[in-house]
Amino acid sequence: SWGYQDHNGPEVWHELFPLANGDRQSPIAIKSSEVKYDPFLRPLSFSYDLTSPKVILNCGYAFSIECDDTEDRSVLRAGPLKGSYRLRQLHFHWGPTDDYGSEHTVDGLEFAAELHVVHWNSEKYPCFVDAAQQPDGLAIVGVLVKAGEHNSPLQKVINVLDVIKTKGSQVAFTNFDPSSLFPESLDYWTYHGSLTVPPLLESVIWIVLRQPITASSEQLATFRSLLCSAKGEPACCLLSNCRPPQPLRNRHVRAFFH
Ligand SMILES: CC(C)NC[C@H](O)COc1ccc(S(N)(=O)=O)cc1
Ligand SMILES: [Zn+2]
């Protein structure tokens, strides 16, 4: 199936997933000189319940912290959004070295990694899978990660990665506040895009925070020690799981700040 190697990576995803060549694909290259300040955009408002996260899972193409989204306990509101979006999961993308690995880029700058905090429109749709089929179904907060200082809230996540080395493994993971990974400034850019992995559904209101967070080189190296192979298969390290920027086509990026 699809992955991030030459034979099954982003350059060939269109063979199985025609949306790969769609007109609202993600990620994109953000050019700060071409964004438009929108005075009608509001500050982001989120309220996360520490007990929403339940398990951390190696899904083969990343690791994700899966949350209990059976009720509105952890939600994202305001910003560019109409209504309330419920927290579903959070995960990271990274590269083979600290020199690149983010999915969104800013003025040609690639960051070492990128955090995605995934929410779905629980006011309009009954569940994540339905919402993921709708143009306003998902809201994903993207946080750029640059190599630098050790990140202590992130260390809580990194400490369990050795227990979920192989694809399909999972372990309990709770009492965690996803906003502990956010930078101090909630300034953001926003645009309409897609999932950045197959099925590449064009259902995402992207909210990319301007201020990166940091992680140490050692912390970033731990991401790359995860395996995309299952237990008993020949070991294959997940060295990179970032999709390159996609054509902007007929889209504008709006800024909350100016
Ligand atoms: C049935 C489909 C919707 N299943 C989707 C699957 O759970 C993966 O969900 C996701 C969710 C978010 C992202 S990203 N990188 O755009 O934030 C990628 C895949
Ligand atoms: Zn992602």
mmCIF file of C-alpha atoms and ligand atoms in Angstrom:
data_model
loop_
_atom_site.group_PDB
_atom_site.id
_atom_site.type_symbol
_atom_site.label_atom_id
_atom_site.label_comp_id
_atom_site.label_asym_id
_atom_site.label_seq_id
_atom_site.Cartn_x
_atom_site.Cartn_y
_atom_site.Cartn_z
ATOM 1 C CA SER A 1 0.000 0.000 0.000
ATOM 2 C CA TRP A 2 0.979 3.650 -0.063
ATOM 3 C CA GLY A 3 3.921 4.975 1.938
ATOM 4 C CA TYR A 4 6.878 7.337 1.619
ATOM 5 C CA GLN A 5 9.370 5.300 -0.355
ATOM 6 C CA ASP A 6 10.113 5.723 -4.077
ATOM 7 C CA HIS A 7 7.815 2.899 -5.128
ATOM 8 C CA ASN A 8 4.785 3.984 -3.056
ATOM 9 C CA GLY A 9 5.431 7.621 -2.079
ATOM 10 C CA PRO A 10 3.768 11.019 -2.761
ATOM 11 C CA GLU A 11 4.882 11.041 -6.436
ATOM 12 C CA VAL A 12 2.787 7.937 -7.208
ATOM 13 C CA TRP A 13 -0.180 8.387 -4.800
ATOM 14 C CA HIS A 14 -2.267 9.768 -7.726
ATOM 15 C CA GLU A 15 -2.286 6.269 -9.287
ATOM 16 C CA LEU A 16 -4.548 4.978 -6.502
ATOM 17 C CA PHE A 17 -5.866 8.301 -5.141
ATOM 18 C CA PRO A 18 -6.826 10.665 -8.014
ATOM 19 C CA LEU A 19 -7.549 13.465 -5.497
ATOM 20 C CA ALA A 20 -3.739 13.787 -5.274
ATOM 21 C CA ASN A 21 -4.035 16.085 -8.335
ATOM 22 C CA GLY A 22 -7.056 17.955 -6.945
ATOM 23 C CA ASP A 23 -7.402 21.725 -6.726
ATOM 24 C CA ARG A 24 -7.351 22.052 -2.907
ATOM 25 C CA GLN A 25 -4.500 19.766 -1.883
ATOM 26 C CA SER A 26 -2.237 20.125 1.173
ATOM 27 C CA PRO A 27 0.353 20.987 2.263
ATOM 28 C CA ILE A 28 1.218 24.270 0.557
ATOM 29 C CA ALA A 29 4.179 26.636 0.469
ATOM 30 C CA ILE A 30 3.078 29.716 2.447
ATOM 31 C CA LYS A 31 4.517 32.951 1.000
ATOM 32 C CA SER A 32 4.036 35.670 3.626
ATOM 33 C CA SER A 33 4.136 38.402 0.940
ATOM 34 C CA GLU A 34 1.090 36.859 -0.778
ATOM 35 C CA VAL A 35 -1.130 36.212 2.269
ATOM 36 C CA LYS A 36 -3.979 38.625 2.977
ATOM 37 C CA TYR A 37 -4.703 39.984 6.470
ATOM 38 C CA ASP A 38 -8.396 39.319 7.232
ATOM 39 C CA PRO A 39 -9.810 41.569 10.008
ATOM 40 C CA PHE A 40 -12.834 39.293 10.362
ATOM 41 C CA LEU A 41 -10.721 36.342 11.533
ATOM 42 C CA ARG A 42 -11.051 35.760 15.303
ATOM 43 C CA PRO A 43 -8.538 34.454 17.842
ATOM 44 C CA LEU A 44 -8.429 30.663 18.160
ATOM 45 C CA SER A 45 -10.317 29.264 21.126
ATOM 46 C CA PHE A 46 -9.706 25.731 22.357
ATOM 47 C CA SER A 47 -10.593 23.768 25.438
ATOM 48 C CA TYR A 48 -8.950 20.356 25.821
ATOM 49 C CA ASP A 49 -9.794 17.785 28.507
ATOM 50 C CA LEU A 50 -6.615 16.069 29.788
ATOM 51 C CA THR A 51 -8.394 12.703 29.725
ATOM 52 C CA SER A 52 -9.451 12.865 26.038
ATOM 53 C CA PRO A 53 -6.238 11.221 24.778
ATOM 54 C CA LYS A 54 -6.573 7.443 25.162
ATOM 55 C CA VAL A 55 -3.928 5.550 23.166
ATOM 56 C CA ILE A 56 -0.798 6.219 21.138
ATOM 57 C CA LEU A 57 -0.609 4.156 17.968
ATOM 58 C CA ASN A 58 2.046 3.357 15.362
ATOM 59 C CA CYS A 59 -0.084 3.419 12.202
ATOM 60 C CA GLY A 60 2.840 2.626 9.926
ATOM 61 C CA TYR A 61 3.090 6.054 8.320
ATOM 62 C CA ALA A 62 3.266 8.000 11.618
ATOM 63 C CA PHE A 63 2.414 7.669 15.275
ATOM 64 C CA SER A 64 -0.804 9.254 16.487
ATOM 65 C CA ILE A 65 -2.375 10.048 19.848
ATOM 66 C CA GLU A 66 -5.995 8.915 19.430
ATOM 67 C CA CYS A 67 -8.608 10.717 21.522
ATOM 68 C CA ASP A 68 -12.069 9.758 22.788
ATOM 69 C CA ASP A 69 -14.344 11.805 20.523
ATOM 70 C CA THR A 70 -17.668 10.293 21.602
ATOM 71 C CA GLU A 71 -18.646 13.595 23.261
ATOM 72 C CA ASP A 72 -17.717 17.289 23.060
ATOM 73 C CA ARG A 73 -15.031 17.313 25.779
ATOM 74 C CA SER A 74 -12.101 18.699 23.786
ATOM 75 C CA VAL A 75 -13.012 21.282 21.162
ATOM 76 C CA LEU A 76 -11.588 23.983 18.924
ATOM 77 C CA ARG A 77 -13.727 27.043 18.124
ATOM 78 C CA ALA A 78 -13.581 30.549 16.603
ATOM 79 C CA GLY A 79 -10.490 31.460 14.535
ATOM 80 C CA PRO A 80 -11.668 30.948 10.931
ATOM 81 C CA LEU A 81 -14.261 28.405 12.037
ATOM 82 C CA LYS A 82 -18.033 28.429 12.195
ATOM 83 C CA GLY A 83 -19.200 26.242 15.055
ATOM 84 C CA SER A 84 -17.278 23.778 17.167
ATOM 85 C CA TYR A 85 -14.766 21.146 16.055
ATOM 86 C CA ARG A 86 -14.072 18.108 18.247
ATOM 87 C CA LEU A 87 -10.531 16.805 18.894
ATOM 88 C CA ARG A 88 -9.912 13.451 17.193
ATOM 89 C CA GLN A 89 -6.169 12.805 17.118
ATOM 90 C CA LEU A 90 -2.742 14.422 16.901
ATOM 91 C CA HIS A 91 0.357 13.208 15.069
ATOM 92 C CA PHE A 92 3.642 14.381 13.592
ATOM 93 C CA HIS A 93 5.457 14.440 10.242
ATOM 94 C CA TRP A 94 9.239 14.511 10.004
ATOM 95 C CA GLY A 95 12.176 14.067 7.613
ATOM 96 C CA PRO A 96 15.393 12.005 7.380
ATOM 97 C CA THR A 97 17.483 14.850 8.857
ATOM 98 C CA ASP A 98 16.783 18.008 10.871
ATOM 99 C CA ASP A 99 17.061 20.011 7.614
ATOM 100 C CA TYR A 100 13.551 19.168 6.448
ATOM 101 C CA GLY A 101 10.467 17.240 7.435
ATOM 102 C CA SER A 102 7.657 19.769 7.801
ATOM 103 C CA GLU A 103 4.809 19.614 5.279
ATOM 104 C CA HIS A 104 3.923 23.304 5.108
ATOM 105 C CA THR A 105 6.837 25.598 4.308
ATOM 106 C CA VAL A 106 7.071 29.336 5.022
ATOM 107 C CA ASP A 107 8.878 31.615 2.561
ATOM 108 C CA GLY A 108 10.748 28.584 1.242
ATOM 109 C CA LEU A 109 11.825 27.552 4.767
ATOM 110 C CA GLU A 110 11.446 23.866 5.584
ATOM 111 C CA PHE A 111 11.216 22.955 9.271
ATOM 112 C CA ALA A 112 12.401 19.731 10.914
ATOM 113 C CA ALA A 113 8.914 18.421 11.639
ATOM 114 C CA GLU A 114 5.239 19.397 11.906
ATOM 115 C CA LEU A 115 2.536 18.616 14.475
ATOM 116 C CA HIS A 116 -1.059 18.152 13.259
ATOM 117 C CA VAL A 117 -3.960 18.427 15.718
ATOM 118 C CA VAL A 118 -7.026 17.023 13.971
ATOM 119 C CA HIS A 119 -10.606 18.076 14.786
ATOM 120 C CA TRP A 120 -13.987 17.396 13.115
ATOM 121 C CA ASN A 121 -17.159 19.481 12.831
ATOM 122 C CA SER A 122 -19.331 17.830 15.501
ATOM 123 C CA GLU A 123 -22.077 20.444 15.191
ATOM 124 C CA LYS A 124 -22.876 19.547 11.580
ATOM 125 C CA TYR A 125 -21.775 15.905 11.240
ATOM 126 C CA PRO A 126 -22.335 12.723 13.324
ATOM 127 C CA CYS A 127 -18.784 11.347 13.190
ATOM 128 C CA PHE A 128 -15.228 11.898 11.941
ATOM 129 C CA VAL A 129 -15.541 9.635 8.896
ATOM 130 C CA ASP A 130 -18.659 11.501 7.668
ATOM 131 C CA ALA A 131 -17.099 14.893 8.425
ATOM 132 C CA ALA A 132 -13.969 13.885 6.508
ATOM 133 C CA GLN A 133 -16.123 13.699 3.339
ATOM 134 C CA GLN A 134 -17.369 17.306 3.688
ATOM 135 C CA PRO A 135 -15.673 20.541 2.524
ATOM 136 C CA ASP A 136 -15.996 22.046 6.047
ATOM 137 C CA GLY A 137 -15.713 18.777 7.909
ATOM 138 C CA LEU A 138 -12.240 18.978 9.443
ATOM 139 C CA ALA A 139 -10.128 21.641 11.122
ATOM 140 C CA ILE A 140 -6.450 20.816 11.547
ATOM 141 C CA VAL A 141 -3.989 22.966 13.497
ATOM 142 C CA GLY A 142 -0.472 22.709 12.057
ATOM 143 C CA VAL A 143 2.481 23.564 14.304
ATOM 144 C CA LEU A 144 5.937 23.872 12.747
ATOM 145 C CA VAL A 145 8.792 22.246 14.680
ATOM 146 C CA LYS A 146 12.355 23.507 14.382
ATOM 147 C CA ALA A 147 15.464 21.756 15.709
ATOM 148 C CA GLY A 148 16.724 23.469 18.843
ATOM 149 C CA GLU A 149 15.984 23.379 22.558
ATOM 150 C CA HIS A 150 14.693 20.224 24.237
ATOM 151 C CA ASN A 151 10.872 20.191 24.376
ATOM 152 C CA SER A 152 9.732 18.814 27.725
ATOM 153 C CA PRO A 153 5.985 18.380 27.041
ATOM 154 C CA LEU A 154 7.005 16.468 23.873
ATOM 155 C CA GLN A 155 9.285 14.197 25.938
ATOM 156 C CA LYS A 156 6.182 12.613 27.523
ATOM 157 C CA VAL A 157 5.234 11.413 24.019
ATOM 158 C CA ILE A 158 8.771 10.416 23.023
ATOM 159 C CA ASN A 159 9.219 8.294 26.159
ATOM 160 C CA VAL A 160 6.601 5.793 24.935
ATOM 161 C CA LEU A 161 7.771 5.466 21.305
ATOM 162 C CA ASP A 162 10.036 2.506 22.155
ATOM 163 C CA VAL A 163 6.938 0.571 23.192
ATOM 164 C CA ILE A 164 5.198 1.138 19.822
ATOM 165 C CA LYS A 165 8.170 0.515 17.520
ATOM 166 C CA THR A 166 6.336 -1.667 15.001
ATOM 167 C CA LYS A 167 3.368 -0.840 12.728
ATOM 168 C CA GLY A 168 0.059 -1.704 14.377
ATOM 169 C CA SER A 169 1.323 -1.516 17.957
ATOM 170 C CA GLN A 170 -0.366 0.764 20.494
ATOM 171 C CA VAL A 171 -0.182 1.582 24.177
ATOM 172 C CA ALA A 172 -2.397 3.470 26.626
ATOM 173 C CA PHE A 173 -1.609 7.201 26.659
ATOM 174 C CA THR A 174 -3.726 9.639 28.663
ATOM 175 C CA ASN A 175 -3.562 12.622 31.004
ATOM 176 C CA PHE A 176 -2.009 14.723 28.283
ATOM 177 C CA ASP A 177 -2.902 18.258 27.161
ATOM 178 C CA PRO A 178 -2.331 18.716 23.409
ATOM 179 C CA SER A 179 -2.127 22.488 23.931
ATOM 180 C CA SER A 180 1.043 21.912 25.988
ATOM 181 C CA LEU A 181 2.650 21.486 22.548
ATOM 182 C CA PHE A 182 1.421 24.855 21.211
ATOM 183 C CA PRO A 183 3.768 27.867 20.947
ATOM 184 C CA GLU A 184 3.119 31.012 23.027
ATOM 185 C CA SER A 185 1.648 32.935 20.079
ATOM 186 C CA LEU A 186 -1.536 31.658 18.436
ATOM 187 C CA ASP A 187 -1.066 33.868 15.372
ATOM 188 C CA TYR A 188 -2.062 31.767 12.348
ATOM 189 C CA TRP A 189 -2.539 31.523 8.606
ATOM 190 C CA THR A 190 -5.617 29.733 7.283
ATOM 191 C CA TYR A 191 -6.653 28.204 3.951
ATOM 192 C CA HIS A 192 -8.886 25.446 2.562
ATOM 193 C CA GLY A 193 -7.037 22.196 1.834
ATOM 194 C CA SER A 194 -6.923 18.459 2.294
ATOM 195 C CA LEU A 195 -5.602 15.540 4.272
ATOM 196 C CA THR A 196 -1.878 15.245 3.493
ATOM 197 C CA VAL A 197 -2.004 11.455 3.384
ATOM 198 C CA PRO A 198 -4.263 9.186 1.332
ATOM 199 C CA PRO A 199 -7.218 9.350 0.833
ATOM 200 C CA LEU A 200 -6.208 13.077 0.544
ATOM 201 C CA LEU A 201 -9.817 14.147 1.156
ATOM 202 C CA GLU A 202 -10.451 17.848 0.444
ATOM 203 C CA SER A 203 -12.285 18.509 3.701
ATOM 204 C CA VAL A 204 -9.816 20.496 5.803
ATOM 205 C CA ILE A 205 -9.817 24.060 7.070
ATOM 206 C CA TRP A 206 -6.080 24.407 7.775
ATOM 207 C CA ILE A 207 -4.880 26.621 10.620
ATOM 208 C CA VAL A 208 -1.058 26.887 10.507
ATOM 209 C CA LEU A 209 0.502 28.646 13.504
ATOM 210 C CA ARG A 210 3.118 31.253 12.609
ATOM 211 C CA GLN A 211 5.407 30.588 15.622
ATOM 212 C CA PRO A 212 7.312 27.281 15.514
ATOM 213 C CA ILE A 213 7.970 25.155 18.592
ATOM 214 C CA THR A 214 11.361 23.518 19.101
ATOM 215 C CA ALA A 215 12.501 19.943 19.636
ATOM 216 C CA SER A 216 16.055 18.747 20.200
ATOM 217 C CA SER A 217 17.928 16.761 17.542
ATOM 218 C CA GLU A 218 17.814 13.750 19.861
ATOM 219 C CA GLN A 219 14.040 14.049 20.191
ATOM 220 C CA LEU A 220 13.664 14.324 16.416
ATOM 221 C CA ALA A 221 15.953 11.302 15.931
ATOM 222 C CA THR A 222 13.588 9.231 18.098
ATOM 223 C CA PHE A 223 10.786 9.821 15.551
ATOM 224 C CA ARG A 224 13.002 8.242 12.857
ATOM 225 C CA SER A 225 13.594 5.129 14.987
ATOM 226 C CA LEU A 226 9.944 4.084 14.566
ATOM 227 C CA LEU A 227 9.405 1.219 12.157
ATOM 228 C CA CYS A 228 6.940 1.253 9.262
ATOM 229 C CA SER A 229 7.211 -2.571 9.256
ATOM 230 C CA ALA A 230 5.047 -4.803 11.423
ATOM 231 C CA LYS A 231 6.357 -7.211 14.074
ATOM 232 C CA GLY A 232 8.064 -10.188 12.438
ATOM 233 C CA GLU A 233 8.655 -8.322 9.146
ATOM 234 C CA PRO A 234 12.132 -7.138 8.091
ATOM 235 C CA ALA A 235 12.709 -3.885 10.024
ATOM 236 C CA CYS A 236 12.179 -0.718 7.977
ATOM 237 C CA CYS A 237 12.667 2.653 9.720
ATOM 238 C CA LEU A 238 10.136 5.427 9.169
ATOM 239 C CA LEU A 239 12.786 7.985 8.224
ATOM 240 C CA SER A 240 10.430 10.450 6.599
ATOM 241 C CA ASN A 241 6.671 10.906 6.279
ATOM 242 C CA CYS A 242 6.263 14.386 4.834
ATOM 243 C CA ARG A 243 4.378 15.247 1.635
ATOM 244 C CA PRO A 244 5.876 18.110 -0.399
ATOM 245 C CA PRO A 245 3.916 21.354 -0.970
ATOM 246 C CA GLN A 246 1.122 21.119 -3.562
ATOM 247 C CA PRO A 247 -0.111 23.683 -6.157
ATOM 248 C CA LEU A 248 -2.043 26.602 -4.623
ATOM 249 C CA ARG A 249 -4.363 26.745 -7.692
ATOM 250 C CA ASN A 250 -7.262 29.151 -7.087
ATOM 251 C CA ARG A 251 -6.744 29.603 -3.313
ATOM 252 C CA HIS A 252 -5.806 32.469 -1.023
ATOM 253 C CA VAL A 253 -4.087 32.192 2.336
ATOM 254 C CA ARG A 254 -5.475 34.549 4.973
ATOM 255 C CA ALA A 255 -3.570 35.849 8.002
ATOM 256 C CA PHE A 256 -5.059 36.537 11.454
ATOM 257 C CA PHE A 257 -2.191 38.949 12.147
ATOM 258 C CA HIS A 258 -0.570 41.819 10.262
HETATM 259 C C1 LIG B 1 -11.739 7.175 6.340
HETATM 260 C C2 LIG B 1 -10.614 8.203 6.334
HETATM 261 C C3 LIG B 1 -11.202 9.573 6.635
HETATM 262 N N1 LIG B 1 -9.632 7.822 7.349
HETATM 263 C C4 LIG B 1 -8.601 8.842 7.535
HETATM 264 C C5 LIG B 1 -7.519 8.266 8.443
HETATM 265 O O1 LIG B 1 -8.067 8.119 9.741
HETATM 266 C C6 LIG B 1 -6.338 9.212 8.466
HETATM 267 O O2 LIG B 1 -6.820 10.446 8.997
HETATM 268 C C7 LIG B 1 -5.978 11.519 8.771
HETATM 269 C C8 LIG B 1 -6.218 12.665 9.473
HETATM 270 C C9 LIG B 1 -5.399 13.788 9.287
HETATM 271 C C10 LIG B 1 -4.328 13.727 8.401
HETATM 272 S S1 LIG B 1 -3.304 15.136 8.149
HETATM 273 N N2 LIG B 1 -1.820 14.664 7.873
HETATM 274 O O3 LIG B 1 -3.829 15.805 6.986
HETATM 275 O O4 LIG B 1 -3.368 15.901 9.385
HETATM 276 C C11 LIG B 1 -4.095 12.574 7.692
HETATM 277 C C12 LIG B 1 -4.915 11.451 7.875
HETATM 278 ZN ZN ZN B 2 -0.594 15.102 9.331
#
